[in-house]
């Protein structure tokens, strides 16, 4: 009954004070001993007979295996000792005996903290669980078998690096400190109060509800009252176990009664947020590949352990390379992972070899990422991936949707665009459309992270930051420690249970669901699309408005990437023809796989972009050297089988090997001689004709004024002064290419200090610091008649210089002519950016750039912030600015950064960041690029000339009686000049090629990859000569599955490709 008289005054709670009070209950600081934290542990034992420590410290930063390590002498050690230096390994033998006073406790753990990474091993060499230290994942649950008052032994492998390497001064991206040491701070047996630990999580999440729900909502006020009631009960009970149990009962009023079990997810209510555990491990970054192999073992062992304890836990992980490393180095752990894959809880995803950069790899490299990735997943786990998983890459190529579909994937997940620092990307779930019209369904988690901590706020932001609510309200929540590995923790899984409890009992918080897969989520979206949901579309590249410096940083690494990609084209082409010529020749599939897997590994999204520490590039240099060595041998062996040897002008007749699928005529210099020759011919063995001293077409150079030189051919008059081109007159077009008063081939340097990410970023304000480099005098280096050159030296600073040679070859009738620049650079700068500029008499609001299997057009103006954001963009072998009737292309042999502002074309050459590699790009560089004017629109002339520029013809000697010239041209492509035959190789599963990972296919076959390069419907014919006996022809997907059989008649197959289509054909022999 409502009382008649007041019992006394009752005040209104001062909301902010009672809210701020909450931190006193579960925080550190002065009240920790008196609050809930002080009740988390019921007992502790260390040292003495309880914990005995001994250590083996391998020499020379080596990383011995378990079997190797335990053979050595272990010396006594103790808590408080320091271990190092950085990147060293120390193996600890831990002998523990649980004291009697702890045996009665409910839950015992071993706690280890040295502020570095570690891996727990059983006494007989089974890897169990990773350790992180520093407050994260310090615990290992003691097995029940250890609770018998007897001594038990296990091992911990210590890696002297933190989760993010060993950065100097604590700033994550600074170069690693090689002299860092780690003090072992904790090695204890700990009795854990599970009720206190559970209340800690209860209070954490309910407190978040009080703080993060809208202040005017009853749900926020209710959460605050519940938390204060828990604190009051704890105080009233003097922190007793009974008060902790009572606090948990109070918490149940808000979170429900099922949060200690996976049954919390079985309420039957419809969720809209789908949680998936993840562990993004950078295959290299602030640590080398060797450490990544151990990170994989530590992280994935953790997830197997959590799956044993949390039935709802589902974990997804990409990168076939990492699975291969696990299989090679930790076979028993791999078997454990494989068992979880089989029951659907450990979920391989991504379909690629690594989480690769997509800006700079060639089209064929992107195909191989999928080919090698999907074949690995299928051969090891029985299924291909359906979702391309790439959360952390620095921009996404416009042809990825097409290549995904060709590789059997219709779904794409990423997140990185949320880092844009100029414009906010407008979609969460959308259709992403490639240049050819192919599409994938894309989702970017609205929590805007792929390493969520599974906080209350992460769940809430899954709705509040969702940008596609008009079409669909569901989203993924991808959680787990990442980048440096680790993955989800038990605290994360406990927090999500409580978030679900709040959703079901109180509401307002989006309902999260565990136990599903990423593919389940996308399948639901696809079903909605089938039923009429119209997801918005995004056409073309997903340009990342950050990390633009990665197109240029670590120039030598990018050069190796380009050169090995080109070499692999030739390796497979020649090895394929060799198998036709000689059935006893074994297609070198093992060697080809090794080379491709190495190249694909080096295309990881922190390796190829140049954003890793110096150790990573020492590793990649070694790997590339092995690829070059192996490729050179394979080419030599294949050419030998076909009757060609090393070039020797005194033996046999010379041929120039043209591995490109069109006729070429080029002036080449005979190796080791001063003679020039013209190489002329279709794909295969081009004829070589040594040129006379009095050719019909010639080039000349003369000094017309002091310091002004004119290089002339039938095509151009090129005026050079102080290393710059002050005039380029196109004789055939009768027009000046360089604007009056301007200078092309002008070297410029910029101050290059981004806001934070040194190796990654170049910011728009760097353009304001442009400084023209003044060159020294020019002199004649070569004086015709077949080629002329002038050379100029430019001083950059006291330690840096550029020596640039400008060359012009005699015009060959019917062939494009260009001005070639070759620069030798000694680069010793700090935070500077070197570029070369070409102002041109051409105007257009868009410039064209080569991308994988196509062309992308980008603005040359700054009309909007979206336009201005593209002040630095990625291109491949060429960039072009054309107007009606005329244009100019800039070609390069190893560069990827470019900009076109108005009529100024600018090729990026070198950067000098000092983090995370303090020596990035320091040293000697050789750079080739070219200035190619052309009449008419951008067309196949630029595309083919850029290919030619990157594929120089090599000279070989044909033995007497050699009749292999028709073999080298056994397969050819005719028809539209827009069609490019980009790859000739053997079938992966041919019975004489297969390495047995997947079922063999009877007979032999040849795979061709052809694409339309100009963006129009293209028709042509594949022709095979009498050297190749083709029985049937199929159009396949990128994984070489037969799809459509085509008709072959008289050795010809008609093909038709849609604009920018990439097509694969299998010729069954």
JSON list of C-alpha atoms in Angstrom, two decimals, residues 853-976:
[
{"chain": "A", "resi": 853, "resn": "UNK", "atom": "CA", "xyz": [43.46, -6.28, -68.45]},
{"chain": "A", "resi": 854, "resn": "UNK", "atom": "CA", "xyz": [42.15, -2.85, -69.31]},
{"chain": "A", "resi": 855, "resn": "UNK", "atom": "CA", "xyz": [42.16, 0.92, -69.12]},
{"chain": "A", "resi": 856, "resn": "UNK", "atom": "CA", "xyz": [40.97, 3.20, -66.36]},
{"chain": "A", "resi": 857, "resn": "UNK", "atom": "CA", "xyz": [40.19, 6.85, -66.95]},
{"chain": "A", "resi": 858, "resn": "UNK", "atom": "CA", "xyz": [40.69, 9.38, -64.21]},
{"chain": "A", "resi": 859, "resn": "UNK", "atom": "CA", "xyz": [40.14, 13.16, -63.97]},
{"chain": "A", "resi": 860, "resn": "UNK", "atom": "CA", "xyz": [42.87, 15.65, -64.79]},
{"chain": "A", "resi": 861, "resn": "UNK", "atom": "CA", "xyz": [41.09, 18.33, -62.76]},
{"chain": "A", "resi": 862, "resn": "UNK", "atom": "CA", "xyz": [40.13, 19.05, -59.16]},
{"chain": "A", "resi": 863, "resn": "UNK", "atom": "CA", "xyz": [36.44, 19.89, -59.64]},
{"chain": "A", "resi": 864, "resn": "UNK", "atom": "CA", "xyz": [35.33, 17.94, -56.59]},
{"chain": "A", "resi": 865, "resn": "UNK", "atom": "CA", "xyz": [37.00, 16.45, -53.55]},
{"chain": "A", "resi": 866, "resn": "UNK", "atom": "CA", "xyz": [36.61, 13.03, -55.20]},
{"chain": "A", "resi": 867, "resn": "UNK", "atom": "CA", "xyz": [38.60, 14.31, -58.18]},
{"chain": "A", "resi": 868, "resn": "UNK", "atom": "CA", "xyz": [41.25, 15.99, -56.06]},
{"chain": "A", "resi": 869, "resn": "UNK", "atom": "CA", "xyz": [41.69, 12.86, -53.97]},
{"chain": "A", "resi": 870, "resn": "UNK", "atom": "CA", "xyz": [43.22, 11.23, -57.05]},
{"chain": "A", "resi": 871, "resn": "UNK", "atom": "CA", "xyz": [46.23, 13.56, -57.08]},
{"chain": "A", "resi": 872, "resn": "UNK", "atom": "CA", "xyz": [48.42, 10.42, -57.23]},
{"chain": "A", "resi": 873, "resn": "UNK", "atom": "CA", "xyz": [47.22, 7.26, -58.93]},
{"chain": "A", "resi": 874, "resn": "UNK", "atom": "CA", "xyz": [48.45, 3.84, -60.01]},
{"chain": "A", "resi": 875, "resn": "UNK", "atom": "CA", "xyz": [49.30, 2.89, -63.55]},
{"chain": "A", "resi": 876, "resn": "UNK", "atom": "CA", "xyz": [51.11, -0.03, -65.10]},
{"chain": "A", "resi": 877, "resn": "UNK", "atom": "CA", "xyz": [53.22, 0.13, -68.26]},
{"chain": "A", "resi": 878, "resn": "UNK", "atom": "CA", "xyz": [51.76, 3.36, -69.63]},
{"chain": "A", "resi": 879, "resn": "UNK", "atom": "CA", "xyz": [49.70, 6.48, -68.99]},
{"chain": "A", "resi": 880, "resn": "UNK", "atom": "CA", "xyz": [48.12, 8.52, -71.78]},
{"chain": "A", "resi": 881, "resn": "UNK", "atom": "CA", "xyz": [46.62, 11.95, -72.33]},
{"chain": "A", "resi": 882, "resn": "UNK", "atom": "CA", "xyz": [44.78, 12.26, -75.63]},
{"chain": "A", "resi": 883, "resn": "UNK", "atom": "CA", "xyz": [42.46, 14.73, -77.30]},
{"chain": "A", "resi": 884, "resn": "UNK", "atom": "CA", "xyz": [40.62, 14.29, -80.55]},
{"chain": "A", "resi": 885, "resn": "UNK", "atom": "CA", "xyz": [43.22, 13.35, -83.14]},
{"chain": "A", "resi": 886, "resn": "UNK", "atom": "CA", "xyz": [46.37, 13.38, -81.03]},
{"chain": "A", "resi": 887, "resn": "UNK", "atom": "CA", "xyz": [47.86, 12.24, -77.77]},
{"chain": "A", "resi": 888, "resn": "UNK", "atom": "CA", "xyz": [50.95, 11.46, -75.73]},
{"chain": "A", "resi": 889, "resn": "UNK", "atom": "CA", "xyz": [51.79, 8.29, -73.81]},
{"chain": "A", "resi": 890, "resn": "UNK", "atom": "CA", "xyz": [54.42, 7.91, -71.12]},
{"chain": "A", "resi": 891, "resn": "UNK", "atom": "CA", "xyz": [55.86, 4.40, -70.92]},
{"chain": "A", "resi": 892, "resn": "UNK", "atom": "CA", "xyz": [57.88, 2.89, -68.07]},
{"chain": "A", "resi": 893, "resn": "UNK", "atom": "CA", "xyz": [59.66, -0.34, -67.19]},
{"chain": "A", "resi": 894, "resn": "UNK", "atom": "CA", "xyz": [59.10, -0.55, -63.44]},
{"chain": "A", "resi": 895, "resn": "UNK", "atom": "CA", "xyz": [57.10, 2.42, -62.10]},
{"chain": "A", "resi": 896, "resn": "UNK", "atom": "CA", "xyz": [53.51, 2.56, -60.82]},
{"chain": "A", "resi": 897, "resn": "UNK", "atom": "CA", "xyz": [52.89, 6.05, -59.43]},
{"chain": "A", "resi": 898, "resn": "UNK", "atom": "CA", "xyz": [51.57, 8.73, -61.79]},
{"chain": "A", "resi": 899, "resn": "UNK", "atom": "CA", "xyz": [49.60, 11.96, -61.90]},
{"chain": "A", "resi": 900, "resn": "UNK", "atom": "CA", "xyz": [48.06, 14.05, -64.67]},
{"chain": "A", "resi": 901, "resn": "UNK", "atom": "CA", "xyz": [47.11, 17.56, -63.64]},
{"chain": "A", "resi": 902, "resn": "UNK", "atom": "CA", "xyz": [45.68, 19.56, -66.51]},
{"chain": "A", "resi": 903, "resn": "UNK", "atom": "CA", "xyz": [48.18, 19.03, -69.33]},
{"chain": "A", "resi": 904, "resn": "UNK", "atom": "CA", "xyz": [51.07, 18.13, -67.00]},
{"chain": "A", "resi": 905, "resn": "UNK", "atom": "CA", "xyz": [51.96, 14.43, -66.90]},
{"chain": "A", "resi": 906, "resn": "UNK", "atom": "CA", "xyz": [54.13, 13.39, -63.97]},
{"chain": "A", "resi": 907, "resn": "UNK", "atom": "CA", "xyz": [55.83, 10.02, -63.42]},
{"chain": "A", "resi": 908, "resn": "UNK", "atom": "CA", "xyz": [56.85, 9.20, -59.84]},
{"chain": "A", "resi": 909, "resn": "UNK", "atom": "CA", "xyz": [60.37, 7.82, -59.53]},
{"chain": "A", "resi": 910, "resn": "UNK", "atom": "CA", "xyz": [61.70, 7.50, -55.96]},
{"chain": "A", "resi": 911, "resn": "UNK", "atom": "CA", "xyz": [60.72, 8.21, -52.36]},
{"chain": "A", "resi": 912, "resn": "UNK", "atom": "CA", "xyz": [62.81, 8.34, -49.19]},
{"chain": "A", "resi": 913, "resn": "UNK", "atom": "CA", "xyz": [60.67, 7.46, -46.16]},
{"chain": "A", "resi": 914, "resn": "UNK", "atom": "CA", "xyz": [62.46, 6.49, -42.95]},
{"chain": "A", "resi": 915, "resn": "UNK", "atom": "CA", "xyz": [59.81, 4.26, -41.40]},
{"chain": "A", "resi": 916, "resn": "UNK", "atom": "CA", "xyz": [59.36, 1.38, -41.09]},
{"chain": "A", "resi": 917, "resn": "UNK", "atom": "CA", "xyz": [62.54, 0.82, -43.17]},
{"chain": "A", "resi": 918, "resn": "UNK", "atom": "CA", "xyz": [65.13, 3.46, -42.32]},
{"chain": "A", "resi": 919, "resn": "UNK", "atom": "CA", "xyz": [67.02, 2.69, -45.56]},
{"chain": "A", "resi": 920, "resn": "UNK", "atom": "CA", "xyz": [64.12, 2.42, -48.00]},
{"chain": "A", "resi": 921, "resn": "UNK", "atom": "CA", "xyz": [65.26, 3.09, -51.59]},
{"chain": "A", "resi": 922, "resn": "UNK", "atom": "CA", "xyz": [68.73, 4.22, -50.55]},
{"chain": "A", "resi": 923, "resn": "UNK", "atom": "CA", "xyz": [71.36, 3.37, -53.14]},
{"chain": "A", "resi": 924, "resn": "UNK", "atom": "CA", "xyz": [71.69, 3.02, -56.91]},
{"chain": "A", "resi": 925, "resn": "UNK", "atom": "CA", "xyz": [68.71, 2.77, -59.27]},
{"chain": "A", "resi": 926, "resn": "UNK", "atom": "CA", "xyz": [68.32, 2.33, -63.02]},
{"chain": "A", "resi": 927, "resn": "UNK", "atom": "CA", "xyz": [65.05, 3.57, -64.50]},
{"chain": "A", "resi": 928, "resn": "UNK", "atom": "CA", "xyz": [63.76, 3.48, -68.07]},
{"chain": "A", "resi": 929, "resn": "UNK", "atom": "CA", "xyz": [60.82, 5.47, -69.36]},
{"chain": "A", "resi": 930, "resn": "UNK", "atom": "CA", "xyz": [59.76, 6.88, -72.71]},
{"chain": "A", "resi": 931, "resn": "UNK", "atom": "CA", "xyz": [57.85, 9.76, -74.32]},
{"chain": "A", "resi": 932, "resn": "UNK", "atom": "CA", "xyz": [55.51, 8.48, -77.07]},
{"chain": "A", "resi": 933, "resn": "UNK", "atom": "CA", "xyz": [53.47, 11.02, -79.08]},
{"chain": "A", "resi": 934, "resn": "UNK", "atom": "CA", "xyz": [50.86, 9.56, -81.39]},
{"chain": "A", "resi": 935, "resn": "UNK", "atom": "CA", "xyz": [48.43, 10.76, -84.05]},
{"chain": "A", "resi": 936, "resn": "UNK", "atom": "CA", "xyz": [44.85, 9.71, -83.48]},
{"chain": "A", "resi": 937, "resn": "UNK", "atom": "CA", "xyz": [43.22, 8.33, -80.36]},
{"chain": "A", "resi": 938, "resn": "UNK", "atom": "CA", "xyz": [44.74, 6.07, -77.78]},
{"chain": "A", "resi": 939, "resn": "UNK", "atom": "CA", "xyz": [44.80, 2.66, -79.41]},
{"chain": "A", "resi": 940, "resn": "UNK", "atom": "CA", "xyz": [46.71, -0.59, -79.76]},
{"chain": "A", "resi": 941, "resn": "UNK", "atom": "CA", "xyz": [49.89, 1.26, -80.76]},
{"chain": "A", "resi": 942, "resn": "UNK", "atom": "CA", "xyz": [50.44, 2.49, -77.21]},
{"chain": "A", "resi": 943, "resn": "UNK", "atom": "CA", "xyz": [49.48, -0.82, -75.67]},
{"chain": "A", "resi": 944, "resn": "UNK", "atom": "CA", "xyz": [51.75, -2.86, -77.92]},
{"chain": "A", "resi": 945, "resn": "UNK", "atom": "CA", "xyz": [54.64, -0.41, -77.72]},
{"chain": "A", "resi": 946, "resn": "UNK", "atom": "CA", "xyz": [54.47, -0.51, -73.91]},
{"chain": "A", "resi": 947, "resn": "UNK", "atom": "CA", "xyz": [54.55, -4.30, -74.04]},
{"chain": "A", "resi": 948, "resn": "UNK", "atom": "CA", "xyz": [57.54, -4.15, -76.40]},
{"chain": "A", "resi": 949, "resn": "UNK", "atom": "CA", "xyz": [59.27, -1.64, -74.13]},
{"chain": "A", "resi": 950, "resn": "UNK", "atom": "CA", "xyz": [58.94, -4.09, -71.22]},
{"chain": "A", "resi": 951, "resn": "UNK", "atom": "CA", "xyz": [59.72, -7.25, -73.25]},
{"chain": "A", "resi": 952, "resn": "UNK", "atom": "CA", "xyz": [63.06, -6.59, -74.99]},
{"chain": "A", "resi": 953, "resn": "UNK", "atom": "CA", "xyz": [63.93, -9.21, -77.57]},
{"chain": "A", "resi": 954, "resn": "UNK", "atom": "CA", "xyz": [66.81, -11.53, -76.73]},
{"chain": "A", "resi": 955, "resn": "UNK", "atom": "CA", "xyz": [69.30, -12.93, -79.23]},
{"chain": "A", "resi": 956, "resn": "UNK", "atom": "CA", "xyz": [69.88, -16.67, -79.61]},
{"chain": "A", "resi": 957, "resn": "UNK", "atom": "CA", "xyz": [71.84, -18.77, -82.05]},
{"chain": "A", "resi": 958, "resn": "UNK", "atom": "CA", "xyz": [70.04, -21.40, -84.10]},
{"chain": "A", "resi": 959, "resn": "UNK", "atom": "CA", "xyz": [71.99, -24.55, -84.77]},
{"chain": "A", "resi": 960, "resn": "UNK", "atom": "CA", "xyz": [72.54, -25.70, -88.32]},
{"chain": "A", "resi": 961, "resn": "UNK", "atom": "CA", "xyz": [69.49, -27.34, -89.81]},
{"chain": "A", "resi": 962, "resn": "UNK", "atom": "CA", "xyz": [67.23, -25.96, -87.08]},
{"chain": "A", "resi": 963, "resn": "UNK", "atom": "CA", "xyz": [63.66, -25.88, -88.30]},
{"chain": "A", "resi": 964, "resn": "UNK", "atom": "CA", "xyz": [61.98, -24.75, -85.08]},
{"chain": "A", "resi": 965, "resn": "UNK", "atom": "CA", "xyz": [60.88, -21.33, -86.29]},
{"chain": "A", "resi": 966, "resn": "UNK", "atom": "CA", "xyz": [57.39, -22.61, -87.07]},
{"chain": "A", "resi": 967, "resn": "UNK", "atom": "CA", "xyz": [57.21, -24.17, -83.61]},
{"chain": "A", "resi": 968, "resn": "UNK", "atom": "CA", "xyz": [57.85, -20.83, -81.92]},
{"chain": "A", "resi": 969, "resn": "UNK", "atom": "CA", "xyz": [54.89, -19.45, -83.86]},
{"chain": "A", "resi": 970, "resn": "UNK", "atom": "CA", "xyz": [52.75, -22.57, -83.48]},
{"chain": "A", "resi": 971, "resn": "UNK", "atom": "CA", "xyz": [49.92, -20.69, -81.77]},
{"chain": "A", "resi": 972, "resn": "UNK", "atom": "CA", "xyz": [48.93, -17.23, -82.94]},
{"chain": "A", "resi": 973, "resn": "UNK", "atom": "CA", "xyz": [46.11, -14.75, -82.62]},
{"chain": "A", "resi": 974, "resn": "UNK", "atom": "CA", "xyz": [44.62, -12.82, -85.52]},
{"chain": "A", "resi": 975, "resn": "UNK", "atom": "CA", "xyz": [41.86, -10.27, -85.88]},
{"chain": "A", "resi": 976, "resn": "UNK", "atom": "CA", "xyz": [41.19, -7.18, -83.80]}
]
